[in-house]
Short mmCIF file of C-alpha atoms in Angstrom, two decimals:
data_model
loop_
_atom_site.label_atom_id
_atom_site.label_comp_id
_atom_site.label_asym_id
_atom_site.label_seq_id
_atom_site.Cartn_x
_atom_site.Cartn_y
_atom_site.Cartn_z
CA UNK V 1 -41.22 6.01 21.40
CA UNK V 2 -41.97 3.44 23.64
CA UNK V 3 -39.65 0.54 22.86
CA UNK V 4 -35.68 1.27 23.69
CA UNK V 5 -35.41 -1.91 21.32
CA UNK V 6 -34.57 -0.78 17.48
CA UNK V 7 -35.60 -3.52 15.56
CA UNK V 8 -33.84 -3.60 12.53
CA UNK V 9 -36.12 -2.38 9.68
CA UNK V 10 -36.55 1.39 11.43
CA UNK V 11 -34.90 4.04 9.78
CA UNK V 12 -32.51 6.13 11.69
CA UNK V 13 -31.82 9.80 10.42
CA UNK V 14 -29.27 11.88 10.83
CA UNK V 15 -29.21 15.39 10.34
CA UNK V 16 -26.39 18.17 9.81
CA UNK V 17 -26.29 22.25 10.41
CA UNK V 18 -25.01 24.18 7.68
CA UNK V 19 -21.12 24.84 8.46
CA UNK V 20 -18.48 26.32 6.11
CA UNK V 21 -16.43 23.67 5.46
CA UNK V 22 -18.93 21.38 5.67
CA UNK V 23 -18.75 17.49 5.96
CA UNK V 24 -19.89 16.59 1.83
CA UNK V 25 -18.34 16.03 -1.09
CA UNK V 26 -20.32 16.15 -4.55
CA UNK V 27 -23.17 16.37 -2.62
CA UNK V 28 -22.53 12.75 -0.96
CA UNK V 29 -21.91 12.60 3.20
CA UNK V 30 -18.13 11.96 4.25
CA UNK V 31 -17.34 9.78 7.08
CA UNK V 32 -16.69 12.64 8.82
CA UNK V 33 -20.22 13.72 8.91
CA UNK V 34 -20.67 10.22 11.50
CA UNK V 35 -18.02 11.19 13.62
CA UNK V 36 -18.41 12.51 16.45
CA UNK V 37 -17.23 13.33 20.04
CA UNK V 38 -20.52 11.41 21.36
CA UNK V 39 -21.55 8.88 19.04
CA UNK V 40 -23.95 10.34 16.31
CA UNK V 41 -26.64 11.13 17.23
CA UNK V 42 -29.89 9.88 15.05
CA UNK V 43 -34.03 10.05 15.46
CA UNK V 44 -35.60 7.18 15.25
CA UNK V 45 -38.17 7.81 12.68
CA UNK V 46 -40.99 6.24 15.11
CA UNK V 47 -43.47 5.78 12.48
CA UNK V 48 -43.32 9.08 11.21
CA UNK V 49 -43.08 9.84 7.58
CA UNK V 50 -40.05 11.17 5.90
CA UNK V 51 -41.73 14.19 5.05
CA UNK V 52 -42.59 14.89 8.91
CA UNK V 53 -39.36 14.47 9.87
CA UNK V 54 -37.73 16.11 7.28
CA UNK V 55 -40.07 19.22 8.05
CA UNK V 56 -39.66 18.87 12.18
CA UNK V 57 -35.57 19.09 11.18
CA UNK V 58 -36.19 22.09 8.85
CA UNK V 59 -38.13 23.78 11.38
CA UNK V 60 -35.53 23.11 14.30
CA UNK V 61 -32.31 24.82 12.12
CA UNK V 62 -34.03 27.11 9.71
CA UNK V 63 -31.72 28.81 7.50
CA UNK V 64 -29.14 26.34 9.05
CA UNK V 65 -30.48 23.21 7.72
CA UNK V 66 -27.27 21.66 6.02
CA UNK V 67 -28.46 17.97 5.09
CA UNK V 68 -30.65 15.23 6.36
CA UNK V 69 -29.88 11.45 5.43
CA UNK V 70 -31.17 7.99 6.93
CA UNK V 71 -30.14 4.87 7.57
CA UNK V 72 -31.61 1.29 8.55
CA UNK V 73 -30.72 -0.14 11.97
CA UNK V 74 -29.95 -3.54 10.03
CA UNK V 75 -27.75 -1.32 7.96
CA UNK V 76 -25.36 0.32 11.01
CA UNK V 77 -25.54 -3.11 12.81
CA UNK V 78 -24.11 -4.53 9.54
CA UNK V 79 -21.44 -2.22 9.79
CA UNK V 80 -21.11 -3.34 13.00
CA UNK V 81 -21.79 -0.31 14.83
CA UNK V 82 -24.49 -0.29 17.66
CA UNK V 83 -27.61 1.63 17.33
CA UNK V 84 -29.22 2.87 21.34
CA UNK V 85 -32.29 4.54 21.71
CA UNK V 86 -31.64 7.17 24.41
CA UNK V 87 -34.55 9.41 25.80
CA UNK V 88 -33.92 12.78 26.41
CA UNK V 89 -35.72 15.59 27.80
CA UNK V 90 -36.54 17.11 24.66
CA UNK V 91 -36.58 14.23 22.07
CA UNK V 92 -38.35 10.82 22.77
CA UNK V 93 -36.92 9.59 19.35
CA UNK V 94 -33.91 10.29 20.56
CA UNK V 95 -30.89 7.74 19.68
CA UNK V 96 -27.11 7.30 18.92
CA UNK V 97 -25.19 5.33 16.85
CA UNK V 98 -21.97 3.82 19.05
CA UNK V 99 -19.24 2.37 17.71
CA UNK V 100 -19.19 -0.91 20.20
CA UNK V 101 -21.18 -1.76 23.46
CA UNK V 102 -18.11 -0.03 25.63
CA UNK V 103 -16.78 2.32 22.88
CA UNK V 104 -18.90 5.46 21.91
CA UNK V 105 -16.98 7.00 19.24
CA UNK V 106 -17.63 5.78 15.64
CA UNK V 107 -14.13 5.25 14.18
CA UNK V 108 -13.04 5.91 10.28
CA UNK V 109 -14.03 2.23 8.87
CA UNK V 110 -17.18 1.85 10.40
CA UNK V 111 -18.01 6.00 9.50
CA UNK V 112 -17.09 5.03 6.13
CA UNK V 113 -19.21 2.36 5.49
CA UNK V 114 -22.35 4.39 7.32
CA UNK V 115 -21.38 7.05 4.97
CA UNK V 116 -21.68 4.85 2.29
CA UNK V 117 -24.92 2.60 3.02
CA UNK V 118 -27.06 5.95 4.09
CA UNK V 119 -29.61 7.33 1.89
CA UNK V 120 -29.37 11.43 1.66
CA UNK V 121 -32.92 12.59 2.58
CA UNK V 122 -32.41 16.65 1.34
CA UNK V 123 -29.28 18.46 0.96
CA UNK V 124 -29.01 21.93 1.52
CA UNK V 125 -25.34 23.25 1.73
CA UNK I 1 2.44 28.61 -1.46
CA UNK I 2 4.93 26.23 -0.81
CA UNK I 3 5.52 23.94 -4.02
CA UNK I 4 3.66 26.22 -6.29
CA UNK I 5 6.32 28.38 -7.07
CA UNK I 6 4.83 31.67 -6.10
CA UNK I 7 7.05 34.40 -7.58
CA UNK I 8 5.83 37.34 -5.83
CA UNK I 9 2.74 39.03 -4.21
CA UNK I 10 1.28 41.80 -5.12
CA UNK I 11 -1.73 44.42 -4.96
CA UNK I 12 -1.15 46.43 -8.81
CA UNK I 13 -2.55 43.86 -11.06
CA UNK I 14 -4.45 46.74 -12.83
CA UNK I 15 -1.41 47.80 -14.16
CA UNK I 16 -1.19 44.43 -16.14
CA UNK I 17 -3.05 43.66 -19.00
CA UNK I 18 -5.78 41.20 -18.31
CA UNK I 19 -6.97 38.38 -19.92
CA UNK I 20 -9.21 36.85 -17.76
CA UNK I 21 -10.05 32.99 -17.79
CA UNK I 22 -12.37 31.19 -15.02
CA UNK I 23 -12.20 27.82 -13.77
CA UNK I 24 -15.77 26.80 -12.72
CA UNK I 25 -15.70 24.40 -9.77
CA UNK I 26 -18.30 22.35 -7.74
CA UNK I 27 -16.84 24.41 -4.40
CA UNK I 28 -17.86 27.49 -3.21
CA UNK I 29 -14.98 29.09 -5.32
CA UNK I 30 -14.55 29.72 -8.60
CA UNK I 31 -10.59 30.34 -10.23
CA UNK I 32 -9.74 33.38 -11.76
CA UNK I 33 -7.18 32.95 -13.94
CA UNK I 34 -5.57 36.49 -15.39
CA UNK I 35 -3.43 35.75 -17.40
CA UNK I 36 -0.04 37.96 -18.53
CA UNK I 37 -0.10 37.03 -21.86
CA UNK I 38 1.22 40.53 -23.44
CA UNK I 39 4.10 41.07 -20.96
CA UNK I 40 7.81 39.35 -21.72
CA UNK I 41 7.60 38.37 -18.77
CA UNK I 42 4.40 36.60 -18.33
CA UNK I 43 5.12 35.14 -21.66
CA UNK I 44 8.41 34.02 -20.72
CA UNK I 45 7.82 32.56 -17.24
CA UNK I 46 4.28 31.65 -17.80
CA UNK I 47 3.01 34.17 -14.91
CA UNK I 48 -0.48 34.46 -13.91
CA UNK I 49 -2.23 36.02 -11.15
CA UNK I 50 -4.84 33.60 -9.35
CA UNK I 51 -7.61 34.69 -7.18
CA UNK I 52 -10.91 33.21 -5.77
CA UNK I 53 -14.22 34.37 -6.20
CA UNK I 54 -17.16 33.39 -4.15
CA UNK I 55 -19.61 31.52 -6.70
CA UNK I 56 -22.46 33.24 -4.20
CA UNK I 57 -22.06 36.70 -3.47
CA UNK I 58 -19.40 36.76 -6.69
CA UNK I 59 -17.15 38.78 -4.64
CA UNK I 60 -13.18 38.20 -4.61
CA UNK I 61 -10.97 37.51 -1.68
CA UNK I 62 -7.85 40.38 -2.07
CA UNK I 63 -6.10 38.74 0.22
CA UNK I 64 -5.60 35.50 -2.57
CA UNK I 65 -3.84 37.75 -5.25
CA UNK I 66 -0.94 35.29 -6.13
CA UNK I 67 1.39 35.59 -8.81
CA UNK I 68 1.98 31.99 -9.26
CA UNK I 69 4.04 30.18 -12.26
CA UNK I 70 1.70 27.65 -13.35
CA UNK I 71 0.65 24.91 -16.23
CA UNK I 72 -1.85 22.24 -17.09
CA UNK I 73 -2.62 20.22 -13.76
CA UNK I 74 -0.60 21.90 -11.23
CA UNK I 75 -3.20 24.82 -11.95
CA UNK I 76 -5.81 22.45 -10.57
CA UNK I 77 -4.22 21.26 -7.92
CA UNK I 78 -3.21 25.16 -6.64
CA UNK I 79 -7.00 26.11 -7.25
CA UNK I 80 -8.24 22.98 -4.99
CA UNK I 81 -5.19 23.55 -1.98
CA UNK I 82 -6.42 27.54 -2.50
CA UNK I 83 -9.96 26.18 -1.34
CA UNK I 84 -8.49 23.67 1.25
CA UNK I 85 -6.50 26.24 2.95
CA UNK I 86 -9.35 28.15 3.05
CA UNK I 87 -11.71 26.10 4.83
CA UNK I 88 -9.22 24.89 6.99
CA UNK I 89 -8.75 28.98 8.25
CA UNK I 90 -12.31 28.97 8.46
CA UNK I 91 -11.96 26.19 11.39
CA UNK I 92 -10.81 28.70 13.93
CA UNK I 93 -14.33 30.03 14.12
CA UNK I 94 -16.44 26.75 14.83
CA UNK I 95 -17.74 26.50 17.79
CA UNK I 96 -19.58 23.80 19.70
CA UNK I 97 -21.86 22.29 18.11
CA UNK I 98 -21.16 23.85 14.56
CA UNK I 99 -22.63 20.20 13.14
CA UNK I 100 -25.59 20.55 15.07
CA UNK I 101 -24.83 17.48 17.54
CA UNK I 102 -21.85 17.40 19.49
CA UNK I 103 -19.18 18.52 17.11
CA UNK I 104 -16.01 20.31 18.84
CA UNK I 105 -14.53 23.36 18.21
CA UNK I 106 -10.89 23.81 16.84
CA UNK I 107 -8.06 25.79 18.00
CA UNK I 108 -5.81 27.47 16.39
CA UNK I 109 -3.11 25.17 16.62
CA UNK I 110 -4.40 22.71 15.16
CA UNK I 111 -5.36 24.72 12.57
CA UNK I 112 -2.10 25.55 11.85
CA UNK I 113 -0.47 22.03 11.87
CA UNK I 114 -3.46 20.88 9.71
CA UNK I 115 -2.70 24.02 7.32
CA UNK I 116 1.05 23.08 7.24
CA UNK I 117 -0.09 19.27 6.21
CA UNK I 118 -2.28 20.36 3.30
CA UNK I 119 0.06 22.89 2.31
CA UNK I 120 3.27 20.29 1.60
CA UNK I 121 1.14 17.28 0.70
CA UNK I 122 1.73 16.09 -3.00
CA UNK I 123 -2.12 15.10 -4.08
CA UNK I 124 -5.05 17.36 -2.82
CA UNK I 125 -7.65 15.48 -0.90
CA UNK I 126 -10.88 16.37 -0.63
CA UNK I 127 -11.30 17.34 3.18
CA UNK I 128 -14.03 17.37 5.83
CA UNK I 129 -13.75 18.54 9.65
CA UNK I 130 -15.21 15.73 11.89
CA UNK I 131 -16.87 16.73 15.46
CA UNK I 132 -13.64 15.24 17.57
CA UNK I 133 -11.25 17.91 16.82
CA UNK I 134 -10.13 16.32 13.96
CA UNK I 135 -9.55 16.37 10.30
CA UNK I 136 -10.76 13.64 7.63
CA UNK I 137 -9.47 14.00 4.21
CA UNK I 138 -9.98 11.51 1.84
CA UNK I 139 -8.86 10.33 -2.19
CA UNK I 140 -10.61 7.93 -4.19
CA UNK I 141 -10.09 5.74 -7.14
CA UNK I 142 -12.24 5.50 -10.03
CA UNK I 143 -12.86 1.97 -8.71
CA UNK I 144 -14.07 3.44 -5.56
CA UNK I 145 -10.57 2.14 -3.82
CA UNK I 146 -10.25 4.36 -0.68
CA UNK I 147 -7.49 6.23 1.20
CA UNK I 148 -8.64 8.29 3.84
CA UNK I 149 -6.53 9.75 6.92
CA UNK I 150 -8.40 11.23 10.04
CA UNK I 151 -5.51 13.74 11.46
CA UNK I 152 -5.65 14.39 15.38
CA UNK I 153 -3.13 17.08 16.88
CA UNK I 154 -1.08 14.17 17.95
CA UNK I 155 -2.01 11.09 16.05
CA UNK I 156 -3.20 10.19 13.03
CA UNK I 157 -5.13 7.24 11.68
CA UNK I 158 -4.86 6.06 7.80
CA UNK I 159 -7.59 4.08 6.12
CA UNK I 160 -7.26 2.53 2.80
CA UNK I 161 -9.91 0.35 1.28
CA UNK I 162 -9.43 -1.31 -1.96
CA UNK I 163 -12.81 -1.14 -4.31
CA UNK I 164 -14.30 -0.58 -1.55
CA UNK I 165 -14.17 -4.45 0.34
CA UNK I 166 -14.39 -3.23 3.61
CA UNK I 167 -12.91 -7.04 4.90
CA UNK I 168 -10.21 -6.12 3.13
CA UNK I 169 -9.63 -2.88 4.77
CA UNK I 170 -6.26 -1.86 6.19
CA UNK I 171 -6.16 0.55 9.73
CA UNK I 172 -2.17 1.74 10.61
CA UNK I 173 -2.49 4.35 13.64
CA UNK I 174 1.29 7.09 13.29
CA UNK I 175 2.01 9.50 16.03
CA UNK I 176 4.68 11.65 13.68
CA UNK I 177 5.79 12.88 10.11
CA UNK I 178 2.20 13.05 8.92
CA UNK I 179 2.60 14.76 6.14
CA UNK I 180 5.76 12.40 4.86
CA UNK I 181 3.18 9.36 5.83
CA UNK I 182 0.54 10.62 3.19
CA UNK I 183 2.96 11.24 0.61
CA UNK I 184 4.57 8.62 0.61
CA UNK I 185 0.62 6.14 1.05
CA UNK I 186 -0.02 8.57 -2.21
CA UNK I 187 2.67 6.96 -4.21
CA UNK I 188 1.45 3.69 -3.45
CA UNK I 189 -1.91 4.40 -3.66
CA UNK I 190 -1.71 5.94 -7.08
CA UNK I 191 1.29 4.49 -8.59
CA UNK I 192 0.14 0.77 -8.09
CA UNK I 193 -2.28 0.74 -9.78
#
């Protein structure tokens, strides 16, 4: 990715490992699965198609794959959270999704409403 | 089990006469339900001895052998804290990263004091561990009205949104007597409606 701009219309996707309790109910993301202890972390999808990325997550956690969902930029900035692209070594579509500009942790409204606006790509628990 | 009136524990359910009834769930678990039908005793009191089956490997849990006195929806509310208290003990063996991003591992204290909350609430939520050492559990209204409480080892935040108009949505941060908190949001939540 070369722009550390998210424009609104990119889709931001979010994925989960397999755990026991997990973080869904009837099959449906709970805020919990956007809270985190450093922002959530999201790929931009970078003009990559859903099947790609769906298939690059698949491939990363195997028989861990839990879930996959996505979300628009415009969608998280509605719920007034603050979507950052940040590099790292290993991931150039790298991002998280921050609660504020100073505050990192998504709290329980804003999770909510993420929980509630995202699309669920593939669920697998 | 706290509320649920468990009458005694035991490992010689063979000796009883089974009737067996199963409560199909979208969990993991399933119910078992074996009921006492043919004793005076299970007839009298209404005993039956509960268990939970994993729905994969169909295997049951001997360490969930309850004789519990039971009817009608209290059944379904011991089945869902059964599952509840289960994933909660399941907790203790997260480790970092468990979510696959930065989630937090749990220790066993707080696995105990959220244990001790599900056990005495009133309502079972549905629950969900978050990746900042906390617990989210949540109920829901058929009009999509939300109460939700994220439970920290010493605070806990309540959310309640009604049909979902998150303008309208009411945050109230309490640093003791959780479980007296949600019981008594609960009554509101349910009652007012």
């Amino acid at each position: 990715m070369k722009s550390d701009e998210i424009e609104d219309h990119e889709l931001l996707y979010r994925v989960s490992r397999k755990s026991d309790p997990d973080c869904w109910e009837n099959k449906k993301p709970m805020p919990a699965f956007f809270i985190d202890s450093k922002g959530a972390s999201i790929d931009r999808d970078g003009n990559r198609s859903k099947n790609d990325i769906e298939i690059k997550f698949k491939n990363r956690f195997k028989e861990n794959f839990g879930g996959l969902v996505r979300i628009t930029a415009e969608a998280c900035r509605n719920a007034e959270t603050i979507p950052q692209a940040i590099h790292n070594h290993s991931n150039n579509y790298h991002g998280e999704i921050h609660n504020s500009e100073t505050e990192i942790e998504i709290d329980f409204l804003k999770a909510l409403q993420l929980a509630d606006l995202c699309e669920i790509v593939c669920y697998n628990m | 089990m706290g509320s649920l009136n468990v009458a005694a524990r035991s490992s010689n359910f063979c000796e009883w006469d089974f009737k067996p009834d199963v409560l199909p769930t979208r969990s993991r678990y399933n119910t078992k339900i074996i009921n006492s039908n043919r004793t005076s005793a299970g007839m009298a009191n209404n005993l039956h001895i509960v268990e939970l089956i994993d729905t994969n490997t169909k295997k049951k849990d001997s360490s969930r052998f309850e004789f519990i006195k039971i009817k009608g929806k209290e059944l379904i509310e011991m089945h869902k804290k059964l599952v509840n208290l289960d994933k909660i003990g399941k907790l203790q063996h997260f480790k970092e990263g468990w979510n696959g991003n930065n989630g937090l591992s749990f220790d066993i204290s707080l696995v105990n004091l959220f244990s001790e909350i599900i056990n005495n609430l009133d309502r079972q939520p549905d629950i969900a561990p978050t990746g900042r050492k906390s617990l989210q559990i949540q109920y829901e209204l058929e009009d999509k009205s939300y109460l939700g409480f994220e439970i920290f080892a010493d605070r806990m935040t309540k959310l309640e949104v009604p049909q979902r108009k998150y303008d309208k949505a009411i945050v109230t941060e309490k640093n003791n007597n959780f479980t007296d908190f949600i019981n008594e949001s609960l009554r509101g939540f349910y009652e007012i409606r």
